[in-house]
Amino acid sequence: MNEAKPKPSAKVSDQKPTREQKHLLSLEHIKKSFGDARVLKDISIKVDTGEVVAVIGPSGSGKSTLLRCATLLETFESGRLAYGDLTIAENDANGCAVYASKAVLKHAKTRFGLVFQNFNLFPHYTVLHNITAAPLRVQKREREEVVALAQSLLDKMGLAGKENMVPCELSGGQQQRVAIARALALNPQVLFFDEPTSALDPELTREVLNVIRDLAAEHMTMVIVTHEMSFARDVADRIVFMEGGVIVEEGTAASLIANPQQERTKAFLSHYGE
Amino acid sequence: MLGMLGEGFIVSLQIFCLTLLGSLPLGLLVAFGRMSRIKPLSIAVQIYISVMRGTPLMLQLMVVYYLPYFGFGIGIGDSYRFVATIIAFVINYAAYFAEIYRSGIQSIPRGQYEAAGVLGYSRAQTFFSIIFPQVVKRILPAVTNEVITLVKDTSLSFVLSVPEMFTTAKAIAAAQKSMVAFAVAGVFYYVFNAVVAFAMNLVEKKMDYYHE
């Protein structure tokens, strides 16, 4: 079982941004197109330490693209992206986003984790190896510490004893929980979820959502793209409703769901009405 | 007769091993060239692959052997026969392996690259520890096919009079006016391939511990 220690993350010493003003994550005026299609039209989101932000919206609203821009899987044409004091991309005089050096980007990757819709576990690695590989290879941490952390994360995910299984032997919900453990093992400051339960049936969805709920209770900073409205309402501090590449409405979870101000938000929520 | 064929077999085995040793890594490099975003490189590699696959290996053996002399006027000694054989086999098989590697590499889902990228893996780390092991599992049946073909193809080096098993069998058959040497050589090839197939099957089994 888990020891009485608070939580296994928060190991790295430079966790806290030094100046109070810095947001943990800030996306400012992000613009992004695929060819002629403008997917993100001037999106700004700021996330503070301990906050849980849910991003909702219909398919094609740009919410996944936004997440992929924040996690450096896509580059945007214009705007600013920063993790605390670390500026990843900033506009030049012409309003074109210029990305920081490779070293800075690499460093930035230690600050966030991403959980994919399709898990994307490494199928040829065991569960334990999936979790320990990056901390060992990329962060060059001590094997003992990393394995101990991986074990405690697996405990927390309700997956103790599955260390030596390979992903194909696990259910989708279990795989997704391994993926969450894998992301947490790098001690990220913020964890992104890209529709983490969209590939799962309701039963397995519940397992995964419960894990995310636990993380929220521990004040893990998270940005969650989701279609699970009641989950978003329960877990998120703030909900951002996106449609057509813009933020239509943004507010505290309770108020946005119970009392949306915009017609489009109302229409969207009524489709998902429960 | 068995002794002579046995000696020939050793030479065949040398051709086989050296060809794999050279063409498996070279094939990977060729695959990278083929997939390169540098257009001229990619096109040059495509032409190379197309020539290697589109012309007989026997002809390639001849060209590699005679090119230094007829092309550049460099005298070629007797020892060059074996070297030319290895060169021709390596560049020919590298072309085939390259296409097999490419099919395997392109079949790995993007998500694997993205997951590794987000975890901070460099491109080289991603390829060698995440992508390549999965590629190997996927291409193993195709590689086995090529390796089995290679065992039989070693006999083509008789055109350069390399003293491998088939050349030896031909000489014995001519001297003895009998088919027996050919039959025995056939058994050698067959057993060799049975061993290859068995070994490759073991490797495949070993990778059976997971599926995607």
Tab-separated table of C-alpha atoms in Angstrom:
chain	number	residue	atom	x	y	z
A	1	MET	CA	0.000	0.000	0.000
A	2	ASN	CA	0.913	3.606	-0.287
A	3	GLU	CA	2.981	5.186	2.444
A	4	ALA	CA	1.588	8.106	4.385
A	5	LYS	CA	3.699	10.576	2.397
A	6	PRO	CA	1.595	13.296	0.766
A	7	LYS	CA	2.203	12.607	-2.903
A	8	PRO	CA	5.006	11.249	-4.967
A	9	SER	CA	5.347	14.228	-7.268
A	10	ALA	CA	6.838	17.592	-6.292
A	11	LYS	CA	10.346	16.180	-6.249
A	12	VAL	CA	12.146	18.571	-8.521
A	13	SER	CA	13.439	21.587	-6.645
A	14	ASP	CA	12.706	24.258	-9.244
A	15	GLN	CA	9.000	23.577	-9.179
A	16	LYS	CA	7.669	26.901	-7.940
A	17	PRO	CA	7.918	29.804	-10.305
A	18	THR	CA	9.939	32.453	-8.549
A	19	ARG	CA	7.774	35.475	-9.229
A	20	GLU	CA	4.205	35.525	-8.047
A	21	GLN	CA	2.851	37.042	-11.244
A	22	LYS	CA	3.840	34.248	-13.606
A	23	HIS	CA	1.087	31.894	-14.601
A	24	LEU	CA	2.030	28.275	-14.723
A	25	LEU	CA	0.856	28.168	-18.301
A	26	SER	CA	-0.065	31.034	-20.506
A	27	LEU	CA	-1.306	30.896	-24.059
A	28	GLU	CA	-1.830	34.344	-25.517
A	29	HIS	CA	-3.492	35.221	-28.802
A	30	ILE	CA	-2.727	31.871	-30.384
A	31	LYS	CA	-3.494	31.666	-34.088
A	32	LYS	CA	-3.111	28.480	-36.019
A	33	SER	CA	-4.201	27.310	-39.483
A	34	PHE	CA	-4.022	24.083	-41.400
A	35	GLY	CA	-3.721	25.331	-44.957
A	36	ASP	CA	-6.671	27.639	-45.486
A	37	ALA	CA	-8.563	26.398	-42.463
A	38	ARG	CA	-8.121	28.702	-39.506
A	39	VAL	CA	-8.359	26.319	-36.573
A	40	LEU	CA	-7.424	28.663	-33.741
A	41	LYS	CA	-8.438	32.306	-34.019
A	42	ASP	CA	-6.834	34.316	-31.272
A	43	ILE	CA	-7.114	32.025	-28.276
A	44	SER	CA	-5.840	33.032	-24.852
A	45	ILE	CA	-5.868	30.843	-21.764
A	46	LYS	CA	-3.974	31.207	-18.526
A	47	VAL	CA	-3.667	28.457	-15.970
A	48	ASP	CA	-2.444	28.918	-12.417
A	49	THR	CA	-0.900	26.393	-10.083
A	50	GLY	CA	-3.429	23.938	-8.725
A	51	GLU	CA	-6.128	24.923	-11.165
A	52	VAL	CA	-8.162	22.379	-13.106
A	53	VAL	CA	-9.420	23.728	-16.406
A	54	ALA	CA	-11.818	21.788	-18.597
A	55	VAL	CA	-12.038	22.633	-22.283
A	56	ILE	CA	-15.306	21.650	-23.881
A	57	GLY	CA	-16.802	22.179	-27.297
A	58	PRO	CA	-18.039	20.364	-30.374
A	59	SER	CA	-15.761	18.309	-32.612
A	60	GLY	CA	-13.642	20.506	-34.834
A	61	SER	CA	-13.777	23.423	-32.431
A	62	GLY	CA	-9.980	23.447	-32.165
A	63	LYS	CA	-9.709	22.252	-28.584
A	64	SER	CA	-7.431	19.331	-29.386
A	65	THR	CA	-5.316	21.533	-31.628
A	66	LEU	CA	-4.978	23.986	-28.770
A	67	LEU	CA	-3.716	21.191	-26.532
A	68	ARG	CA	-1.338	20.026	-29.225
A	69	CYS	CA	0.024	23.554	-29.568
A	70	ALA	CA	0.527	23.799	-25.819
A	71	THR	CA	2.380	20.465	-25.792
A	72	LEU	CA	4.570	21.364	-28.783
A	73	LEU	CA	3.085	18.677	-31.023
A	74	GLU	CA	1.958	21.457	-33.336
A	75	THR	CA	3.453	24.856	-33.952
A	76	PHE	CA	1.286	27.938	-34.177
A	77	GLU	CA	1.802	30.887	-36.486
A	78	SER	CA	1.164	33.683	-34.098
A	79	GLY	CA	0.867	34.179	-30.358
A	80	ARG	CA	2.801	33.562	-27.191
A	81	LEU	CA	3.277	30.396	-25.159
A	82	ALA	CA	5.036	30.293	-21.810
A	83	TYR	CA	5.415	27.863	-18.946
A	84	GLY	CA	6.092	30.029	-15.907
A	85	ASP	CA	9.297	31.908	-16.546
A	86	LEU	CA	10.045	29.792	-19.601
A	87	THR	CA	8.948	31.465	-22.821
A	88	ILE	CA	8.438	28.867	-25.533
A	89	ALA	CA	7.270	31.042	-28.390
A	90	GLU	CA	6.741	34.736	-28.819
A	91	ASN	CA	5.762	37.010	-31.668
A	92	ASP	CA	8.444	38.896	-33.532
A	93	ALA	CA	7.910	42.424	-34.832
A	94	ASN	CA	5.826	41.088	-37.711
A	95	GLY	CA	3.481	39.176	-35.429
A	96	CYS	CA	4.888	35.766	-36.356
A	97	ALA	CA	5.537	33.336	-33.558
A	98	VAL	CA	9.217	32.518	-33.087
A	99	TYR	CA	10.058	29.438	-31.063
A	100	ALA	CA	12.827	29.262	-28.489
A	101	SER	CA	15.929	27.120	-28.912
A	102	LYS	CA	15.801	23.342	-28.902
A	103	ALA	CA	17.330	23.278	-25.429
A	104	VAL	CA	14.545	25.484	-24.062
A	105	LEU	CA	11.885	23.345	-25.730
A	106	LYS	CA	13.451	20.241	-24.263
A	107	HIS	CA	13.477	21.824	-20.838
A	108	ALA	CA	9.861	22.891	-21.276
A	109	LYS	CA	8.876	19.294	-21.915
A	110	THR	CA	9.795	18.458	-18.334
A	111	ARG	CA	7.102	20.870	-17.153
A	112	PHE	CA	4.083	19.249	-18.729
A	113	GLY	CA	2.701	15.818	-19.394
A	114	LEU	CA	0.108	14.757	-21.938
A	115	VAL	CA	-2.402	11.924	-21.779
A	116	PHE	CA	-3.676	10.932	-25.211
A	117	GLN	CA	-7.088	9.757	-26.293
A	118	ASN	CA	-5.554	6.524	-27.618
A	119	PHE	CA	-3.173	6.094	-24.681
A	120	ASN	CA	-0.155	5.650	-26.994
A	121	LEU	CA	1.631	3.387	-24.562
A	122	PHE	CA	4.724	1.684	-25.909
A	123	PRO	CA	3.393	-1.791	-26.717
A	124	HIS	CA	6.760	-3.535	-26.507
A	125	TYR	CA	7.494	-2.240	-23.002
A	126	THR	CA	6.098	-3.658	-19.798
A	127	VAL	CA	3.879	-1.434	-17.669
A	128	LEU	CA	6.790	-0.625	-15.366
A	129	HIS	CA	9.128	0.085	-18.259
A	130	ASN	CA	6.549	2.376	-19.853
A	131	ILE	CA	6.569	4.469	-16.701
A	132	THR	CA	10.278	4.411	-15.907
A	133	ALA	CA	11.731	4.753	-19.409
A	134	ALA	CA	11.519	8.522	-19.775
A	135	PRO	CA	12.614	9.445	-16.231
A	136	LEU	CA	15.637	7.163	-16.660
A	137	ARG	CA	16.570	7.947	-20.244
A	138	VAL	CA	15.534	11.562	-20.600
A	139	GLN	CA	15.851	12.923	-17.085
A	140	LYS	CA	18.700	10.562	-16.108
A	141	ARG	CA	17.283	10.040	-12.643
A	142	GLU	CA	18.318	7.301	-10.227
A	143	ARG	CA	16.838	3.916	-11.058
A	144	GLU	CA	15.910	3.164	-7.459
A	145	GLU	CA	14.015	6.402	-6.998
A	146	VAL	CA	12.254	6.074	-10.346
A	147	VAL	CA	11.164	2.478	-9.777
A	148	ALA	CA	9.894	3.334	-6.301
A	149	LEU	CA	7.961	6.273	-7.708
A	150	ALA	CA	6.544	4.104	-10.496
A	151	GLN	CA	5.409	1.523	-7.952
A	152	SER	CA	3.671	4.130	-5.831
A	153	LEU	CA	2.017	5.632	-8.906
A	154	LEU	CA	0.763	2.206	-9.939
A	155	ASP	CA	-0.603	1.714	-6.424
A	156	LYS	CA	-2.383	4.989	-6.697
A	157	MET	CA	-3.837	4.038	-10.074
A	158	GLY	CA	-5.105	0.773	-8.643
A	159	LEU	CA	-2.701	-1.177	-10.811
A	160	ALA	CA	-0.363	-2.698	-8.240
A	161	GLY	CA	0.856	-6.084	-9.399
A	162	LYS	CA	0.582	-5.247	-13.092
A	163	GLU	CA	4.204	-4.060	-13.363
A	164	ASN	CA	5.361	-6.846	-15.631
A	165	MET	CA	2.380	-7.020	-17.910
A	166	VAL	CA	2.457	-5.509	-21.375
A	167	PRO	CA	-0.186	-3.007	-22.472
A	168	CYS	CA	-2.037	-5.478	-24.713
A	169	GLU	CA	-2.825	-7.547	-21.633
A	170	LEU	CA	-4.662	-4.632	-20.013
A	171	SER	CA	-8.107	-3.176	-20.568
A	172	GLY	CA	-8.408	0.251	-22.143
A	173	GLY	CA	-9.108	1.836	-18.781
A	174	GLN	CA	-6.049	0.207	-17.274
A	175	GLN	CA	-3.933	1.292	-20.224
A	176	GLN	CA	-5.098	4.852	-19.829
A	177	ARG	CA	-4.232	4.770	-16.129
A	178	VAL	CA	-0.754	3.507	-17.002
A	179	ALA	CA	-0.503	6.406	-19.445
A	180	ILE	CA	-1.425	8.806	-16.629
A	181	ALA	CA	1.213	7.225	-14.393
A	182	ARG	CA	3.733	7.510	-17.209
A	183	ALA	CA	3.028	11.228	-17.525
A	184	LEU	CA	3.150	11.776	-13.756
A	185	ALA	CA	6.475	9.976	-13.402
A	186	LEU	CA	8.207	12.958	-14.989
A	187	ASN	CA	6.890	15.181	-12.183
A	188	PRO	CA	5.194	17.622	-14.527
A	189	GLN	CA	3.819	20.916	-13.246
A	190	VAL	CA	0.767	20.616	-15.433
A	191	LEU	CA	-0.936	17.607	-16.950
A	192	PHE	CA	-2.908	17.805	-20.195
A	193	PHE	CA	-5.627	15.341	-21.108
A	194	ASP	CA	-6.852	15.066	-24.678
A	195	GLU	CA	-10.276	13.419	-24.451
A	196	PRO	CA	-8.880	10.766	-22.124
A	197	THR	CA	-12.019	8.660	-22.055
A	198	SER	CA	-13.290	8.963	-25.618
A	199	ALA	CA	-11.892	5.553	-26.548
A	200	LEU	CA	-13.402	3.853	-23.503
A	201	ASP	CA	-16.769	2.363	-22.638
A	202	PRO	CA	-18.715	3.875	-19.693
A	203	GLU	CA	-17.432	1.387	-17.132
A	204	LEU	CA	-13.783	1.981	-18.009
A	205	THR	CA	-14.439	5.698	-18.346
A	206	ARG	CA	-15.435	5.785	-14.695
A	207	GLU	CA	-12.135	4.180	-13.592
A	208	VAL	CA	-10.145	6.789	-15.462
A	209	LEU	CA	-12.264	9.726	-14.339
A	210	ASN	CA	-11.910	8.629	-10.731
A	211	VAL	CA	-8.147	8.729	-11.050
A	212	ILE	CA	-8.322	12.228	-12.508
A	213	ARG	CA	-10.683	13.250	-9.690
A	214	ASP	CA	-8.097	12.017	-7.159
A	215	LEU	CA	-5.433	14.081	-8.862
A	216	ALA	CA	-7.688	17.133	-8.749
A	217	ALA	CA	-8.199	16.585	-5.019
A	218	GLU	CA	-4.409	16.683	-4.648
A	219	HIS	CA	-4.396	19.993	-6.529
A	220	MET	CA	-2.566	18.718	-9.540
A	221	THR	CA	-2.727	21.409	-12.208
A	222	MET	CA	-4.630	19.989	-15.151
A	223	VAL	CA	-6.083	21.031	-18.478
A	224	ILE	CA	-8.657	18.533	-19.667
A	225	VAL	CA	-10.310	18.401	-23.061
A	226	THR	CA	-13.411	16.340	-22.477
A	227	HIS	CA	-16.937	15.515	-23.553
A	228	GLU	CA	-17.898	14.384	-20.059
A	229	MET	CA	-19.953	17.352	-18.907
A	230	SER	CA	-20.851	16.185	-15.425
A	231	PHE	CA	-17.244	15.246	-14.851
A	232	ALA	CA	-16.111	18.668	-16.036
A	233	ARG	CA	-18.605	20.328	-13.716
A	234	ASP	CA	-17.492	18.260	-10.722
A	235	VAL	CA	-13.775	18.376	-11.201
A	236	ALA	CA	-12.893	21.566	-13.012
A	237	ASP	CA	-12.452	24.924	-11.352
A	238	ARG	CA	-12.987	26.617	-14.640
A	239	ILE	CA	-14.609	25.594	-17.902
A	240	VAL	CA	-13.685	26.990	-21.285
A	241	PHE	CA	-16.207	26.526	-24.075
A	242	MET	CA	-14.682	26.619	-27.534
A	243	GLU	CA	-16.347	26.613	-30.907
A	244	GLY	CA	-15.057	27.430	-34.366
A	245	GLY	CA	-11.571	28.240	-33.123
A	246	VAL	CA	-12.593	30.859	-30.584
A	247	ILE	CA	-13.415	30.831	-26.899
A	248	VAL	CA	-17.127	31.479	-26.775
A	249	GLU	CA	-17.488	31.500	-23.050
A	250	GLU	CA	-15.397	30.874	-19.991
A	251	GLY	CA	-16.337	30.704	-16.347
A	252	THR	CA	-16.393	28.734	-13.135
A	253	ALA	CA	-17.554	25.195	-13.650
A	254	ALA	CA	-20.808	25.541	-11.809
A	255	SER	CA	-21.866	28.832	-13.362
A	256	LEU	CA	-20.995	27.960	-16.947
A	257	ILE	CA	-22.865	24.682	-16.907
A	258	ALA	CA	-25.836	25.823	-14.838
A	259	ASN	CA	-26.139	29.295	-16.237
A	260	PRO	CA	-24.479	29.754	-19.620
A	261	GLN	CA	-24.604	33.315	-20.956
A	262	GLN	CA	-24.047	32.703	-24.649
A	263	GLU	CA	-26.637	31.195	-26.969
A	264	ARG	CA	-24.070	28.876	-28.528
A	265	THR	CA	-23.032	27.577	-25.138
A	266	LYS	CA	-26.638	26.934	-24.249
A	267	ALA	CA	-27.223	25.112	-27.522
A	268	PHE	CA	-24.131	22.979	-27.047
A	269	LEU	CA	-24.958	22.112	-23.457
A	270	SER	CA	-28.527	21.212	-24.318
A	271	HIS	CA	-27.190	18.605	-26.750
A	272	TYR	CA	-25.213	17.131	-23.929
A	273	GLY	CA	-28.026	17.620	-21.450
A	274	GLU	CA	-28.145	14.980	-18.774
B	1	MET	CA	32.818	-35.496	-52.810
B	2	LEU	CA	31.198	-34.576	-49.504
B	3	GLY	CA	34.440	-32.968	-48.379
B	4	MET	CA	34.606	-30.792	-51.485
B	5	LEU	CA	30.967	-29.836	-51.206
B	6	GLY	CA	31.516	-29.117	-47.524
B	7	GLU	CA	34.334	-26.725	-48.406
B	8	GLY	CA	32.046	-25.103	-50.945
B	9	PHE	CA	29.363	-24.860	-48.340
B	10	ILE	CA	31.701	-22.915	-46.064
B	11	VAL	CA	32.189	-20.363	-48.849
B	12	SER	CA	28.412	-20.179	-49.412
B	13	LEU	CA	27.981	-19.631	-45.691
B	14	GLN	CA	30.551	-16.834	-45.794
B	15	ILE	CA	28.699	-15.127	-48.627
B	16	PHE	CA	25.447	-15.532	-46.727
B	17	CYS	CA	26.750	-14.116	-43.442
B	18	LEU	CA	28.745	-11.244	-44.944
B	19	THR	CA	25.787	-10.257	-47.120
B	20	LEU	CA	23.448	-10.068	-44.137
B	21	LEU	CA	26.062	-8.272	-42.055
B	22	GLY	CA	26.405	-5.645	-44.758
B	23	SER	CA	22.927	-5.369	-46.205
B	24	LEU	CA	20.837	-5.269	-43.032
B	25	PRO	CA	22.440	-2.059	-41.699
B	26	LEU	CA	22.940	-0.603	-45.188
B	27	GLY	CA	19.298	-1.287	-45.956
B	28	LEU	CA	18.274	0.838	-42.977
B	29	LEU	CA	20.424	3.719	-44.219
B	30	VAL	CA	18.931	3.323	-47.697
B	31	ALA	CA	15.436	3.363	-46.183
B	32	PHE	CA	16.277	6.641	-44.412
B	33	GLY	CA	17.519	8.034	-47.720
B	34	ARG	CA	14.362	6.888	-49.451
B	35	MET	CA	12.188	8.593	-46.804
B	36	SER	CA	14.379	11.690	-46.617
B	37	ARG	CA	12.787	15.081	-47.074
B	38	ILE	CA	15.802	16.062	-49.180
B	39	LYS	CA	14.277	15.482	-52.606
B	40	PRO	CA	17.444	14.801	-54.659
B	41	LEU	CA	18.600	12.218	-52.115
B	42	SER	CA	15.237	10.525	-52.042
B	43	ILE	CA	15.053	10.398	-55.835
B	44	ALA	CA	18.611	9.074	-56.180
B	45	VAL	CA	17.813	6.330	-53.686
B	46	GLN	CA	14.599	5.472	-55.500
B	47	ILE	CA	16.535	5.056	-58.750
B	48	TYR	CA	19.080	2.867	-56.993
B	49	ILE	CA	16.367	0.659	-55.527
B	50	SER	CA	14.562	0.421	-58.829
B	51	VAL	CA	17.739	-0.648	-60.681
B	52	MET	CA	18.651	-3.196	-58.022
B	53	ARG	CA	15.210	-4.734	-58.094
B	54	GLY	CA	14.705	-4.404	-61.813
B	55	THR	CA	17.828	-6.141	-63.105
B	56	PRO	CA	19.050	-9.696	-62.527
B	57	LEU	CA	21.374	-10.252	-59.605
B	58	MET	CA	23.518	-12.367	-61.911
B	59	LEU	CA	24.026	-9.385	-64.187
B	60	GLN	CA	24.825	-7.185	-61.197
B	61	LEU	CA	27.479	-9.676	-60.131
B	62	MET	CA	29.072	-9.439	-63.571
B	63	VAL	CA	28.946	-5.654	-63.610
B	64	VAL	CA	30.493	-5.296	-60.164
B	65	TYR	CA	33.218	-7.776	-61.094
B	66	TYR	CA	34.134	-6.352	-64.493
B	67	LEU	CA	33.445	-2.666	-63.895
B	68	PRO	CA	36.846	-1.823	-62.344
B	69	TYR	CA	38.649	-3.268	-65.378
B	70	PHE	CA	36.411	-2.266	-68.284
B	71	GLY	CA	35.179	0.910	-66.683
B	72	PHE	CA	38.354	2.270	-65.116
B	73	GLY	CA	41.158	0.105	-66.459
B	74	ILE	CA	42.048	-1.138	-62.988
B	75	GLY	CA	43.561	-4.608	-63.028
B	76	ILE	CA	41.559	-7.098	-61.017
B	77	GLY	CA	43.177	-10.000	-59.230
B	78	ASP	CA	41.692	-13.374	-58.476
B	79	SER	CA	40.851	-12.396	-54.904
B	80	TYR	CA	38.486	-9.746	-56.228
B	81	ARG	CA	36.011	-12.432	-57.292
B	82	PHE	CA	34.900	-12.971	-53.730
B	83	VAL	CA	34.949	-9.267	-52.882
B	84	ALA	CA	32.875	-8.462	-55.967
B	85	THR	CA	30.385	-11.159	-54.995
B	86	ILE	CA	29.946	-9.674	-51.525
B	87	ILE	CA	29.623	-6.128	-52.881
B	88	ALA	CA	26.990	-7.142	-55.418
B	89	PHE	CA	25.009	-9.172	-52.903
B	90	VAL	CA	25.151	-6.437	-50.269
B	91	ILE	CA	23.982	-3.628	-52.544
B	92	ASN	CA	21.283	-5.828	-54.051
B	93	TYR	CA	19.894	-7.099	-50.765
B	94	ALA	CA	20.173	-3.662	-49.134
B	95	ALA	CA	17.693	-2.400	-51.729
B	96	TYR	CA	15.187	-5.105	-50.859
B	97	PHE	CA	15.703	-4.704	-47.115
B	98	ALA	CA	15.327	-0.938	-47.463
B	99	GLU	CA	11.835	-1.321	-48.846
B	100	ILE	CA	10.959	-3.761	-46.095
B	101	TYR	CA	12.267	-1.374	-43.434
B	102	ARG	CA	10.354	1.482	-45.029
B	103	SER	CA	7.075	-0.405	-45.010
B	104	GLY	CA	7.642	-1.267	-41.349
B	105	ILE	CA	8.632	2.240	-40.296
B	106	GLN	CA	5.681	3.798	-42.073
B	107	SER	CA	3.272	1.379	-40.434
B	108	ILE	CA	4.057	2.603	-36.904
B	109	PRO	CA	1.303	4.980	-35.752
B	110	ARG	CA	2.138	8.663	-35.357
B	111	GLY	CA	1.011	8.476	-31.752
B	112	GLN	CA	4.132	6.548	-30.844
B	113	TYR	CA	6.342	9.390	-32.074
B	114	GLU	CA	4.130	11.932	-30.331
B	115	ALA	CA	4.122	10.077	-27.026
B	116	ALA	CA	7.903	9.799	-27.106
B	117	GLY	CA	8.255	13.436	-28.142
B	118	VAL	CA	6.113	14.695	-25.284
B	119	LEU	CA	8.142	12.572	-22.860
B	120	GLY	CA	11.251	14.418	-24.036
B	121	TYR	CA	12.849	11.727	-26.196
B	122	SER	CA	15.191	13.006	-28.872
B	123	ARG	CA	14.554	11.910	-32.437
B	124	ALA	CA	17.320	9.316	-32.301
B	125	GLN	CA	16.122	7.970	-28.940
B	126	THR	CA	12.589	7.776	-30.262
B	127	PHE	CA	13.669	5.855	-33.316
B	128	PHE	CA	16.009	3.387	-31.704
B	129	SER	CA	14.176	2.604	-28.491
B	130	ILE	CA	10.521	3.090	-29.437
B	131	ILE	CA	10.063	2.754	-33.189
B	132	PHE	CA	12.723	0.331	-34.383
B	133	PRO	CA	11.966	-2.535	-31.976
B	134	GLN	CA	8.344	-2.442	-33.107
B	135	VAL	CA	9.434	-2.290	-36.741
B	136	VAL	CA	11.554	-5.399	-36.297
B	137	LYS	CA	8.594	-7.370	-35.040
B	138	ARG	CA	6.419	-6.237	-37.927
B	139	ILE	CA	8.908	-6.910	-40.709
B	140	LEU	CA	10.251	-10.209	-39.446
B	141	PRO	CA	8.147	-12.425	-41.766
B	142	ALA	CA	9.205	-10.384	-44.812
B	143	VAL	CA	12.845	-10.462	-43.717
B	144	THR	CA	12.665	-14.225	-43.256
B	145	ASN	CA	11.526	-14.510	-46.862
B	146	GLU	CA	14.479	-12.515	-48.092
B	147	VAL	CA	16.957	-14.431	-45.955
B	148	ILE	CA	15.695	-17.736	-47.326
B	149	THR	CA	15.971	-16.396	-50.844
B	150	LEU	CA	19.505	-15.279	-50.077
B	151	VAL	CA	20.534	-18.817	-49.119
B	152	LYS	CA	19.551	-19.975	-52.587
B	153	ASP	CA	20.864	-16.866	-54.328
B	154	THR	CA	24.400	-17.506	-53.066
B	155	SER	CA	24.553	-20.109	-55.834
B	156	LEU	CA	24.474	-17.304	-58.410
B	157	SER	CA	28.064	-16.460	-57.559
B	158	PHE	CA	29.054	-19.420	-59.731
B	159	VAL	CA	29.090	-16.892	-62.612
B	160	LEU	CA	32.199	-15.367	-61.039
B	161	SER	CA	33.639	-18.847	-60.391
B	162	VAL	CA	33.674	-18.248	-56.665
B	163	PRO	CA	34.333	-21.704	-55.213
B	164	GLU	CA	31.054	-21.892	-53.310
B	165	MET	CA	28.894	-24.973	-53.100
B	166	PHE	CA	27.061	-24.700	-56.405
B	167	THR	CA	30.267	-24.015	-58.370
B	168	THR	CA	31.817	-27.038	-56.693
B	169	ALA	CA	28.779	-29.211	-57.396
B	170	LYS	CA	28.876	-28.217	-61.056
B	171	ALA	CA	32.550	-29.123	-61.306
B	172	ILE	CA	32.038	-32.481	-59.612
B	173	ALA	CA	29.022	-33.277	-61.771
B	174	ALA	CA	30.996	-32.512	-64.923
B	175	ALA	CA	33.971	-34.587	-63.819
B	176	GLN	CA	31.918	-37.581	-62.648
B	177	LYS	CA	29.269	-37.331	-65.353
B	178	SER	CA	26.671	-37.742	-62.609
B	179	MET	CA	23.844	-35.801	-61.010
B	180	VAL	CA	24.697	-36.947	-57.487
B	181	ALA	CA	26.670	-33.835	-56.589
B	182	PHE	CA	23.716	-31.645	-57.530
B	183	ALA	CA	21.385	-33.755	-55.429
B	184	VAL	CA	23.706	-33.552	-52.441
B	185	ALA	CA	24.089	-29.788	-52.890
B	186	GLY	CA	20.293	-29.540	-53.021
B	187	VAL	CA	20.075	-31.325	-49.685
B	188	PHE	CA	22.677	-28.946	-48.235
B	189	TYR	CA	20.674	-25.916	-49.365
B	190	TYR	CA	17.462	-27.388	-48.070
B	191	VAL	CA	18.850	-28.202	-44.640
B	192	PHE	CA	20.510	-24.802	-44.439
B	193	ASN	CA	17.184	-23.143	-45.134
B	194	ALA	CA	15.374	-25.356	-42.663
B	195	VAL	CA	17.810	-24.149	-40.001
B	196	VAL	CA	17.306	-20.526	-41.093
B	197	ALA	CA	13.527	-20.894	-40.975
B	198	PHE	CA	13.733	-22.531	-37.557
B	199	ALA	CA	15.954	-19.771	-36.195
B	200	MET	CA	13.748	-17.013	-37.590
B	201	ASN	CA	10.730	-18.736	-36.136
B	202	LEU	CA	12.391	-18.689	-32.710
B	203	VAL	CA	13.011	-14.962	-33.030
B	204	GLU	CA	9.392	-14.417	-34.051
B	205	LYS	CA	8.195	-16.423	-31.049
B	206	LYS	CA	10.424	-14.383	-28.795
B	207	MET	CA	8.682	-11.220	-29.963
B	208	ASP	CA	5.277	-12.743	-29.514
B	209	TYR	CA	5.041	-11.511	-25.947
B	210	TYR	CA	3.088	-8.488	-27.136
B	211	HIS	CA	0.820	-7.417	-29.927
B	212	GLU	CA	-0.465	-3.976	-30.763
